[in-house]
Coordinates of N, CA and C in Angstrom, one line a residue:
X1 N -13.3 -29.8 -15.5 CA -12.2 -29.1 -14.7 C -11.9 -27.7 -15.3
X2 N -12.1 -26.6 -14.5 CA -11.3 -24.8 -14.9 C -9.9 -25.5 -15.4
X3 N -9.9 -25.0 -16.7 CA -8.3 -25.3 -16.9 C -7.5 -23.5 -17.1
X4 N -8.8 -22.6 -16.3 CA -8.4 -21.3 -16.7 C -6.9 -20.9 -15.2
X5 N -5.9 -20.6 -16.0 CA -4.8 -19.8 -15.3 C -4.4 -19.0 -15.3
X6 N -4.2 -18.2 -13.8 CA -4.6 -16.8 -13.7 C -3.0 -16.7 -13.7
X7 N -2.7 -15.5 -13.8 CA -1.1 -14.3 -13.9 C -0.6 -14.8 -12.7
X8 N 1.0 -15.3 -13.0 CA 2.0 -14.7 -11.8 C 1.9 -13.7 -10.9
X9 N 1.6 -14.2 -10.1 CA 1.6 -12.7 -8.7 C 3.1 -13.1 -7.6
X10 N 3.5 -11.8 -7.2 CA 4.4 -11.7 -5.9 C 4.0 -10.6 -5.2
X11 N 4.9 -10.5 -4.4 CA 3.8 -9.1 -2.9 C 5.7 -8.5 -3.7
X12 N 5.3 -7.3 -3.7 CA 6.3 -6.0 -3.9 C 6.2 -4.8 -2.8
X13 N 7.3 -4.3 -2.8 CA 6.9 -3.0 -1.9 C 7.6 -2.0 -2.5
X14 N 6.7 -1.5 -3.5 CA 7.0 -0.2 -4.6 C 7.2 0.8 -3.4
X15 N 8.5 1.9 -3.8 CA 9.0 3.2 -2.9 C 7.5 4.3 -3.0
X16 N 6.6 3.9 -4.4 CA 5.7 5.1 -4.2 C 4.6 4.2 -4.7
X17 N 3.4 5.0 -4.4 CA 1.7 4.4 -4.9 C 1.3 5.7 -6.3
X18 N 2.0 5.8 -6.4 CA 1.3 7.1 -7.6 C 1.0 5.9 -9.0
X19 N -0.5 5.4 -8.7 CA -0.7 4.8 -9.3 C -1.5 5.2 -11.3
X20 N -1.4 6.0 -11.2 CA -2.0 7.0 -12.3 C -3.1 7.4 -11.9
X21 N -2.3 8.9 -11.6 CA -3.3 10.5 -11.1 C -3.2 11.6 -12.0
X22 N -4.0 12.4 -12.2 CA -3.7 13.6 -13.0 C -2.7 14.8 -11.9
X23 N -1.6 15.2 -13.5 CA -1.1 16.4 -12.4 C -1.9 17.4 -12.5
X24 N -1.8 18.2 -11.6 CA -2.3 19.6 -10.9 C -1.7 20.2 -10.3
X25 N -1.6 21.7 -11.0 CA -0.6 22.3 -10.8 C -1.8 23.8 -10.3
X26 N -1.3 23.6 -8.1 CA -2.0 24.6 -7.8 C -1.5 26.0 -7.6
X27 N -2.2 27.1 -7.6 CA -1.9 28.5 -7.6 C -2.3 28.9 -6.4
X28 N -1.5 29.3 -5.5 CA -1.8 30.2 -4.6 C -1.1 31.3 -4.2
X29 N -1.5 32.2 -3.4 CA -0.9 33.7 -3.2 C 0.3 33.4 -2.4
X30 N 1.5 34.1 -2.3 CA 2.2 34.1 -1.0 C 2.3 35.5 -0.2
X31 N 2.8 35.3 0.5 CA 2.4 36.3 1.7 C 2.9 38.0 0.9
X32 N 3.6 38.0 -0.1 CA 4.1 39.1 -0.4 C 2.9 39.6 -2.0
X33 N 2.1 38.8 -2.0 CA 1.5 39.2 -3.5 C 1.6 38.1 -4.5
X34 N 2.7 38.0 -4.6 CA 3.3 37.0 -5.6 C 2.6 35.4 -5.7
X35 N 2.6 35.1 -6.9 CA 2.1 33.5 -6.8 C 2.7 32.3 -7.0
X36 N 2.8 31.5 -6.3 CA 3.2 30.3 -5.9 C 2.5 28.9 -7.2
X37 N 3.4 28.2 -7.6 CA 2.4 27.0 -8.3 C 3.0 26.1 -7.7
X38 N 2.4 25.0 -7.0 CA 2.5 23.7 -6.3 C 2.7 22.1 -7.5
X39 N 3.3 22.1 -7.9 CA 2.8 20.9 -8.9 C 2.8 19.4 -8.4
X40 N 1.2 18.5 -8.0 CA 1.2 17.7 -7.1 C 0.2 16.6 -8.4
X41 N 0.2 15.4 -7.9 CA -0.8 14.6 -8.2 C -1.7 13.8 -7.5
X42 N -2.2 14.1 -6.2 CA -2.8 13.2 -5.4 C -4.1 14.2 -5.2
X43 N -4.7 13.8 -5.9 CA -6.4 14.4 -5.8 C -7.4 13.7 -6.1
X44 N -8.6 13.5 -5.8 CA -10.2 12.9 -6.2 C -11.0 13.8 -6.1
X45 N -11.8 13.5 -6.8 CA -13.3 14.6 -6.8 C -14.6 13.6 -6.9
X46 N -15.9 14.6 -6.2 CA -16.9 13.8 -5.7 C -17.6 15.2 -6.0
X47 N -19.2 15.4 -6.9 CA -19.6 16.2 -6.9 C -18.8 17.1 -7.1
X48 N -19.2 18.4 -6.6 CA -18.1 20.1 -6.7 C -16.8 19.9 -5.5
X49 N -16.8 18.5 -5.0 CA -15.8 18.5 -4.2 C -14.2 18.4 -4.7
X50 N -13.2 18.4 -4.5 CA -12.1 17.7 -4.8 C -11.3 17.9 -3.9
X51 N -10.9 16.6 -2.9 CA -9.7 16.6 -1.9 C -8.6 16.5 -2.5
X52 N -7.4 16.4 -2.1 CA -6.3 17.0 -2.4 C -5.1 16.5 -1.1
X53 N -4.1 16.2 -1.9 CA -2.7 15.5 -0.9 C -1.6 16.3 -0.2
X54 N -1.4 17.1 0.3 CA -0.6 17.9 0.3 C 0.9 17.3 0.9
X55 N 2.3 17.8 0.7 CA 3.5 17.3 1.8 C 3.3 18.1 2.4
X56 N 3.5 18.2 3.4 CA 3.7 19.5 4.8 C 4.8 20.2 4.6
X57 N 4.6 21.5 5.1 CA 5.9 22.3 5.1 C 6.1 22.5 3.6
X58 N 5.2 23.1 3.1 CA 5.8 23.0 1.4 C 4.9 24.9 1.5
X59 N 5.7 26.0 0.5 CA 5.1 27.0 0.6 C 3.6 27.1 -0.2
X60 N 3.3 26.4 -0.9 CA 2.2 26.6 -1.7 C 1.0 25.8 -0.3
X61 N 1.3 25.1 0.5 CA 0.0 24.5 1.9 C 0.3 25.5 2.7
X62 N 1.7 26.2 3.0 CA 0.9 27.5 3.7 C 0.2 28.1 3.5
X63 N 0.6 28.6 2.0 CA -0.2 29.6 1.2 C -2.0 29.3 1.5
X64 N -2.0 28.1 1.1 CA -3.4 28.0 0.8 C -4.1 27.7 2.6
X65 N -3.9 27.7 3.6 CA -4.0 27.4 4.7 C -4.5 28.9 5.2
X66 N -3.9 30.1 4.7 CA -3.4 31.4 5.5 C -4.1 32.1 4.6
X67 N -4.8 32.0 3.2 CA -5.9 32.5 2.4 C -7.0 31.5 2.4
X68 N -7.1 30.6 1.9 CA -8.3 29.6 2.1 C -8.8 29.4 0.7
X69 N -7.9 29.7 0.1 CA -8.3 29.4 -1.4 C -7.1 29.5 -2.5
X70 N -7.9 28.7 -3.5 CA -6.3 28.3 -4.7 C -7.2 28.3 -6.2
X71 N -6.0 28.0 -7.5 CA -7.0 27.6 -8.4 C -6.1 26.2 -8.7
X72 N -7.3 25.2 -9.1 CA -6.4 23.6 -9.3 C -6.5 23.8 -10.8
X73 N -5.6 24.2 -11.1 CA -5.1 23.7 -12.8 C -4.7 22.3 -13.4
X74 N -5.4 22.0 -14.1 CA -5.2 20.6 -14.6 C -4.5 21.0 -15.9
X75 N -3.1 19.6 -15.6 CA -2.3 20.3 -16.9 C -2.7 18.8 -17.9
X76 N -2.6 19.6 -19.3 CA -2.6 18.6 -20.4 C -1.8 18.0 -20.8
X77 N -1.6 16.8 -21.7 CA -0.2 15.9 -21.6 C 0.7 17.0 -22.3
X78 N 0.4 17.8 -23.4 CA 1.7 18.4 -24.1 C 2.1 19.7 -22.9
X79 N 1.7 19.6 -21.4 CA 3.1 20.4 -20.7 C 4.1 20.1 -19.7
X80 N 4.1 18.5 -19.9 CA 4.6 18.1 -19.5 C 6.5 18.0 -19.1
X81 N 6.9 18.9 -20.5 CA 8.3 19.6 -19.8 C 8.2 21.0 -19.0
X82 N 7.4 21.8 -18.9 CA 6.9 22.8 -18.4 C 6.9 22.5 -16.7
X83 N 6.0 21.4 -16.8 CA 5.8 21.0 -15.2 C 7.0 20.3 -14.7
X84 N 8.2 19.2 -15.3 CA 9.3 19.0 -15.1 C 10.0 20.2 -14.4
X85 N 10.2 21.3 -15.0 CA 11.5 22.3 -14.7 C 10.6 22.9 -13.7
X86 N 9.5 22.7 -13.3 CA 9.6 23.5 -12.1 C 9.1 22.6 -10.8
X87 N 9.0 21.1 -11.4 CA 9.2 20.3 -10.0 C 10.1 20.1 -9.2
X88 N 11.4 20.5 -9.4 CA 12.7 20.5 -8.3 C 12.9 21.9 -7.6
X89 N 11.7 23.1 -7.6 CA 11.8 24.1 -7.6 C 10.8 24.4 -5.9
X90 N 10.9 25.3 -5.0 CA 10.2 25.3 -3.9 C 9.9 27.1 -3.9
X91 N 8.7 27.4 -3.6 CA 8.8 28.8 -3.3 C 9.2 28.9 -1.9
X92 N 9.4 28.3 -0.9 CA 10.4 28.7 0.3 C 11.7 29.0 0.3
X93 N 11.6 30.1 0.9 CA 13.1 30.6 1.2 C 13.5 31.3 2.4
X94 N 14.2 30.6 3.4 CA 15.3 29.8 3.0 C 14.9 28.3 2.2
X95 N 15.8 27.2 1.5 CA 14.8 26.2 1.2 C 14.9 25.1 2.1
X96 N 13.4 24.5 2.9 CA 14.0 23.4 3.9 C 14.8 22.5 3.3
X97 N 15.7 22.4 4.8 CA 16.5 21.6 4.7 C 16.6 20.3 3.7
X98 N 15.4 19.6 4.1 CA 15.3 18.3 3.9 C 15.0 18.2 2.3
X99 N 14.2 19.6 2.2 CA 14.1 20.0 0.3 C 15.5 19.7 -0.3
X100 N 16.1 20.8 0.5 CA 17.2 21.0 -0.3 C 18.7 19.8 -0.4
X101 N 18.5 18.9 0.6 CA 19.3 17.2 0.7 C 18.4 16.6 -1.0
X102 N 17.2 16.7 -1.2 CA 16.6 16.1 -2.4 C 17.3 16.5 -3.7
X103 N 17.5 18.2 -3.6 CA 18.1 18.5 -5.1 C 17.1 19.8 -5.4
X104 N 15.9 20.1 -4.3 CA 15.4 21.6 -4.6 C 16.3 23.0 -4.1
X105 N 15.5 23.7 -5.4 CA 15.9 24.9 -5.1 C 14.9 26.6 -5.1
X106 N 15.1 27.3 -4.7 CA 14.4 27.9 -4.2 C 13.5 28.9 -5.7
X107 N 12.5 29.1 -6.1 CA 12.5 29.9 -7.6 C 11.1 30.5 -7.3
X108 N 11.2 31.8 -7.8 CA 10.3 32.9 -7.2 C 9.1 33.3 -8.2
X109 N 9.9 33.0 -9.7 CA 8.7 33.0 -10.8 C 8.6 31.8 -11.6
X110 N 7.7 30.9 -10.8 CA 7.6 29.6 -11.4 C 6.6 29.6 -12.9
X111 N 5.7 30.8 -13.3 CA 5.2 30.7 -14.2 C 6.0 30.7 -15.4
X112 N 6.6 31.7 -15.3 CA 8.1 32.1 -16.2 C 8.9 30.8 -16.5
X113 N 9.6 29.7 -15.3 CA 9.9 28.9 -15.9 C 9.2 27.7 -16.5
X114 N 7.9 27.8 -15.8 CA 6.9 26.5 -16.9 C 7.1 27.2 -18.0
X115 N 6.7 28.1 -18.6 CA 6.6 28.4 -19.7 C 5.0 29.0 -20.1
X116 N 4.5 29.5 -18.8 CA 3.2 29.4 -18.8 C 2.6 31.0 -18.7
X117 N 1.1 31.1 -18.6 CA 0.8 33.0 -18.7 C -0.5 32.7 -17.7
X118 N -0.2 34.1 -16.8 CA -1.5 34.2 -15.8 C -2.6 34.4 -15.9
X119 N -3.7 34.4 -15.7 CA -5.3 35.2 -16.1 C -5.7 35.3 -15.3
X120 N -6.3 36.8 -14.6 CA -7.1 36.4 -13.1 C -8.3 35.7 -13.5
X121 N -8.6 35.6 -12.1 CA -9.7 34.5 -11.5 C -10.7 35.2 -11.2
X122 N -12.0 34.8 -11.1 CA -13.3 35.5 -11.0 C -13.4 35.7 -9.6
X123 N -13.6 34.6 -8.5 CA -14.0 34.4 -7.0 C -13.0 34.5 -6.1
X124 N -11.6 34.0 -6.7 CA -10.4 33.8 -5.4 C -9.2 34.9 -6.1
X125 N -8.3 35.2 -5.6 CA -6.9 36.1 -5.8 C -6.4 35.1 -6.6
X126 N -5.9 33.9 -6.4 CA -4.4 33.3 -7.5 C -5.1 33.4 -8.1
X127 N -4.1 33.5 -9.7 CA -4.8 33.3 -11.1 C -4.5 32.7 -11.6
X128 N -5.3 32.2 -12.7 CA -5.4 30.8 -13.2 C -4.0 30.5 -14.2
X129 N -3.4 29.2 -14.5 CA -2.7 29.3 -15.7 C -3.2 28.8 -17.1
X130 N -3.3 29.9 -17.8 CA -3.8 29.8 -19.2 C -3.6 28.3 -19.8
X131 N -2.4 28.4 -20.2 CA -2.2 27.0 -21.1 C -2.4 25.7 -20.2
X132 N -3.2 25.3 -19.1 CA -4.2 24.6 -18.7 C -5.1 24.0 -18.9
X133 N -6.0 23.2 -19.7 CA -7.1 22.6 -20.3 C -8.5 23.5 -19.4
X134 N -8.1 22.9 -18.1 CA -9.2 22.9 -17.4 C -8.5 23.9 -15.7
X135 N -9.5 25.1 -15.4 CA -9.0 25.6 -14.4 C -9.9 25.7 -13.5
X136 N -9.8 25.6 -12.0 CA -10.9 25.0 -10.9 C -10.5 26.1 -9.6
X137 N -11.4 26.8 -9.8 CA -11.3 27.8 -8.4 C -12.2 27.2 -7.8
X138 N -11.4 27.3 -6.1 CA -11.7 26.8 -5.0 C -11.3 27.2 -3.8
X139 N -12.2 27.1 -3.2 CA -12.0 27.1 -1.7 C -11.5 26.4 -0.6
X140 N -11.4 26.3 0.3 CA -10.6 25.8 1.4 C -12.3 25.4 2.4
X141 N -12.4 24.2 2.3 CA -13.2 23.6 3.4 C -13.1 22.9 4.4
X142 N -12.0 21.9 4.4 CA -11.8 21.4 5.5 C -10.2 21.1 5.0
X143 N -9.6 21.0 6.6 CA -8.0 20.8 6.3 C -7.5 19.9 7.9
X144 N -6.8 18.7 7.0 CA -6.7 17.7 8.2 C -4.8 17.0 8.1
X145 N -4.1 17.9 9.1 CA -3.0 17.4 9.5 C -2.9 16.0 9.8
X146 N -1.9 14.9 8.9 CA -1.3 13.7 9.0 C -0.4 13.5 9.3
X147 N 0.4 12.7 10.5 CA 1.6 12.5 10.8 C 2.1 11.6 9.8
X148 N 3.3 11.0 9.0 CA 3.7 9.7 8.8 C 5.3 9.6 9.3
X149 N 5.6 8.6 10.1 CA 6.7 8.4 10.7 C 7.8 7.7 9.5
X150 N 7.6 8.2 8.2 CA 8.4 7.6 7.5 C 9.0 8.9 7.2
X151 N 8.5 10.0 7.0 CA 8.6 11.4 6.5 C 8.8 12.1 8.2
X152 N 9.5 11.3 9.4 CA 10.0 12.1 10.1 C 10.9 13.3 10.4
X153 N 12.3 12.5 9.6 CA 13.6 13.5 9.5 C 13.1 14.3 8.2
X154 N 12.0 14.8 7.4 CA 11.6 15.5 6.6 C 10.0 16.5 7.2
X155 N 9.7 16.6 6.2 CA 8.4 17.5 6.3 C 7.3 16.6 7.6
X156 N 7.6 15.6 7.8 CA 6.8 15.3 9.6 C 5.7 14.8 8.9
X157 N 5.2 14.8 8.2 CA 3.6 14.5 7.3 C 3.1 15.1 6.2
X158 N 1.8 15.0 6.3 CA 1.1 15.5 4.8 C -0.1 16.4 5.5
X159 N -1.3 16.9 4.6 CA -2.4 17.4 4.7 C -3.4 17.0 3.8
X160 N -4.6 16.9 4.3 CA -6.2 16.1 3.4 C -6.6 17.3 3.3
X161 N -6.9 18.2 2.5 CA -7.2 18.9 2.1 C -8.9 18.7 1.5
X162 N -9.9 19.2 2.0 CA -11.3 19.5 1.1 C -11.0 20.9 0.5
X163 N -12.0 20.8 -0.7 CA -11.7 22.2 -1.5 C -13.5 22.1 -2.2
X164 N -14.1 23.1 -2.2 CA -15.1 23.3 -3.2 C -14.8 23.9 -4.6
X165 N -15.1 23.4 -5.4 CA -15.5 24.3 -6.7 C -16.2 24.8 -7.1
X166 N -15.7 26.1 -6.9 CA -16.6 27.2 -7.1 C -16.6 27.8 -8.7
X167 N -16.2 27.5 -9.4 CA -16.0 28.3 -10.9 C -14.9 27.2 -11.6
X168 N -15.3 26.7 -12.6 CA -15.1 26.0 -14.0 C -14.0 27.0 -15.5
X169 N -13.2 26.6 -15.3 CA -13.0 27.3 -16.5 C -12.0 26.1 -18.0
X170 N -12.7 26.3 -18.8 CA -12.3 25.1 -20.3 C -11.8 25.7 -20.9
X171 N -10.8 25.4 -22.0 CA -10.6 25.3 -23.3 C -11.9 25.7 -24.1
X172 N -11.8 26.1 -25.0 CA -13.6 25.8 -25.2 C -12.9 24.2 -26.6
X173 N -11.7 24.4 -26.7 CA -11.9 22.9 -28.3 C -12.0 21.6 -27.4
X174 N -11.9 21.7 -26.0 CA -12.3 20.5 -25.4 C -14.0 20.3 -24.3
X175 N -14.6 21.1 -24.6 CA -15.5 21.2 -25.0 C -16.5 20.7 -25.8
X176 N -17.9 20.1 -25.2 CA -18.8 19.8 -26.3 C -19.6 21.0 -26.7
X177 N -19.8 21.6 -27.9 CA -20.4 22.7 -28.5 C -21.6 23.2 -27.7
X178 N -22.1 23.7 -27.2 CA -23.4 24.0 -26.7 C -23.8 23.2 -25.8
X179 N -23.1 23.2 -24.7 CA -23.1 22.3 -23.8 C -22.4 22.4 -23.0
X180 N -22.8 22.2 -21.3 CA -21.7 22.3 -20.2 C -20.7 21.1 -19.6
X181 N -20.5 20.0 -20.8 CA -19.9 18.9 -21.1 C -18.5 19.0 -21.4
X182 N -17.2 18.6 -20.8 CA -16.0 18.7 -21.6 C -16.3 17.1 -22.3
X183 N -15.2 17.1 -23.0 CA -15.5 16.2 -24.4 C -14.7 15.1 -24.3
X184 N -14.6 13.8 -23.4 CA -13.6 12.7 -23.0 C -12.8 12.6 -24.7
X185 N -13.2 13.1 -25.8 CA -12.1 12.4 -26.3 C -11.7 13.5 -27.0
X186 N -11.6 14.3 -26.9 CA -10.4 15.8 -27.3 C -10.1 16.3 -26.1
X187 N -10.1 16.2 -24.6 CA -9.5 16.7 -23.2 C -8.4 15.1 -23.0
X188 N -7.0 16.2 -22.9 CA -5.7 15.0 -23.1 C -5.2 15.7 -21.7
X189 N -5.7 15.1 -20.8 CA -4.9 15.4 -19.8 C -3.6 14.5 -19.4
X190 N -2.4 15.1 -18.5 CA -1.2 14.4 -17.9 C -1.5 13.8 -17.0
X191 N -1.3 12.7 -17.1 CA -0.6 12.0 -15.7 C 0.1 11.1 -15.3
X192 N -0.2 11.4 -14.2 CA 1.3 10.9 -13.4 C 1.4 9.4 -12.7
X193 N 2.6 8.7 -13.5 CA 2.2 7.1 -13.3 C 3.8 6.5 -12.7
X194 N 3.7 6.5 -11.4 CA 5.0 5.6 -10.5 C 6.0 6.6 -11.2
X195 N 5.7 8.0 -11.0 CA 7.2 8.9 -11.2 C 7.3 9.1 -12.6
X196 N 6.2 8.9 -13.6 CA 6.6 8.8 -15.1 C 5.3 9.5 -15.7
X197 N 5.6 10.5 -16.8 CA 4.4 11.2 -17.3 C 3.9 10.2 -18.5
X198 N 2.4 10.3 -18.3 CA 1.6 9.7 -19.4 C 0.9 10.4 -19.6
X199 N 0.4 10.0 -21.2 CA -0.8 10.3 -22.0 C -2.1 9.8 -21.1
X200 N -3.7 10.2 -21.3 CA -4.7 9.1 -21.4 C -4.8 8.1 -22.2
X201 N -4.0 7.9 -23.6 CA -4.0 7.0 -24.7 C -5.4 6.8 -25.1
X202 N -5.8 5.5 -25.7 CA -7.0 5.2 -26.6 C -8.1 5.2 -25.8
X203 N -8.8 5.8 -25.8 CA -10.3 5.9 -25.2 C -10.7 4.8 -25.4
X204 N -11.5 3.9 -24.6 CA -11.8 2.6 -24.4 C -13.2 2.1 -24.1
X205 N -14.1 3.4 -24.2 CA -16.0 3.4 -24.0 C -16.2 4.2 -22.5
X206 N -17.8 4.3 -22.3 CA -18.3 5.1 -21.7 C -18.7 4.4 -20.9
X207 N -19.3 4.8 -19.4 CA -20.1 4.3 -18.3 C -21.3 4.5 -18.6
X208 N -22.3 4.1 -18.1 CA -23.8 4.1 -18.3 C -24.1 5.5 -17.9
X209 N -23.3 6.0 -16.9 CA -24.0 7.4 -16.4 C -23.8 8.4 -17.7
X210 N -22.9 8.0 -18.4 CA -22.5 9.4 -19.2 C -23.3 10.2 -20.0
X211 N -23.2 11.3 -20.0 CA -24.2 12.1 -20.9 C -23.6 12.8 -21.8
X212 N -22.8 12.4 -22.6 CA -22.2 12.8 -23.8 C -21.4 11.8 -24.8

């Protein structure tokens, strides 16, 4: 007889799925010059691809909509108060309504209050943010408007965003030496788990594909 017994289970219905995603914190232009940083966590990558979640009505998806390119900065766990002070922050202004019922407020130099410094970019206008690990210029490939009827009396939906990666930029201490490898166990990226920042924590082995 299995005398093996598996975990208590119940059905839940968590308010959010942010099941542990890395943050990314994107840069785009706004219509006056100035740059906009988006700080989001809903992304995947395939090849040079990486789709991307957007809310609707947010000034950093105009931005990138109306130029067609951004840079996705991947932040590392130690900036994680940096990216706090500027998540209640919107580069729209006036600020939507529905932002501003949440507790946003409108802030024009978000680099200044992460705590962060600019570098241009090789291929696209926004420029990258330095203290970054990893910085990913990209393009705008495909962009696919989502209704969700839960987010009616708010921003009305989301956007599926495709983006190419066009240009790689590292740390070089996370990095493998002579090599176009970042290094799984010196690259500490942030993320984002049910509204709460985490570490990667203890490395736990490799996949068969890996080449380092």
């Amino acid at each position: 007889m299995d005398m093996h017994r598996y975990p208590d289970m119940r059905i839940i219905r968590p308010s959010i799925l942010y099941f542990g995603t890395p943050v990314v914190l994107i840069t785009t232009r706004n219509p006056d010059g100035s740059t906009n940083i988006t700080p989001m966590s809903s992304a995947w990558a395939l090849a040079n691809r990486i789709v991307i979640g957007l809310t609707g009505g947010g000034q950093g998806l105009a931005n990138l909509r109306r130029e067609g390119e951004c840079v996705l900065n991947l932040a590392g766990e130690d900036m994680h108060r940096g990216v706090e002070r500027i998540a209640p922050t919107t580069g729209r202004q006036p600020v939507p309504p529905w932002k501003e019922a949440t507790g946003y407020r409108h802030e024009g130099d978000k680099f200044a209050l992460g705590g962060w410094h600019a570098a241009p970019s090789l291929a696209v206008k926004p420029p990258r943010i330095m203290e970054c690990p990893l910085q990913l210029e990209a393009r705008l490939l495909l962009d696919v408007d989502r209704p969700l009827d839960a987010w009616s009396d708010g921003p009305g939906g989301y956007a599926i965003l495709e983006l190419e990666v066009l240009h790689v930029h590292a740390h070089e201490d996370v990095t493998v030496p002579e090599t176009q490898h970042v290094d799984p166990q010196r690259y500490r990226p942030l993320f984002y788990l049910f509204r709460h920042y985490v570490g990667p924590g203890k490395p736990m082995g490799r996949t068969f594909k890996a080449e380092v």
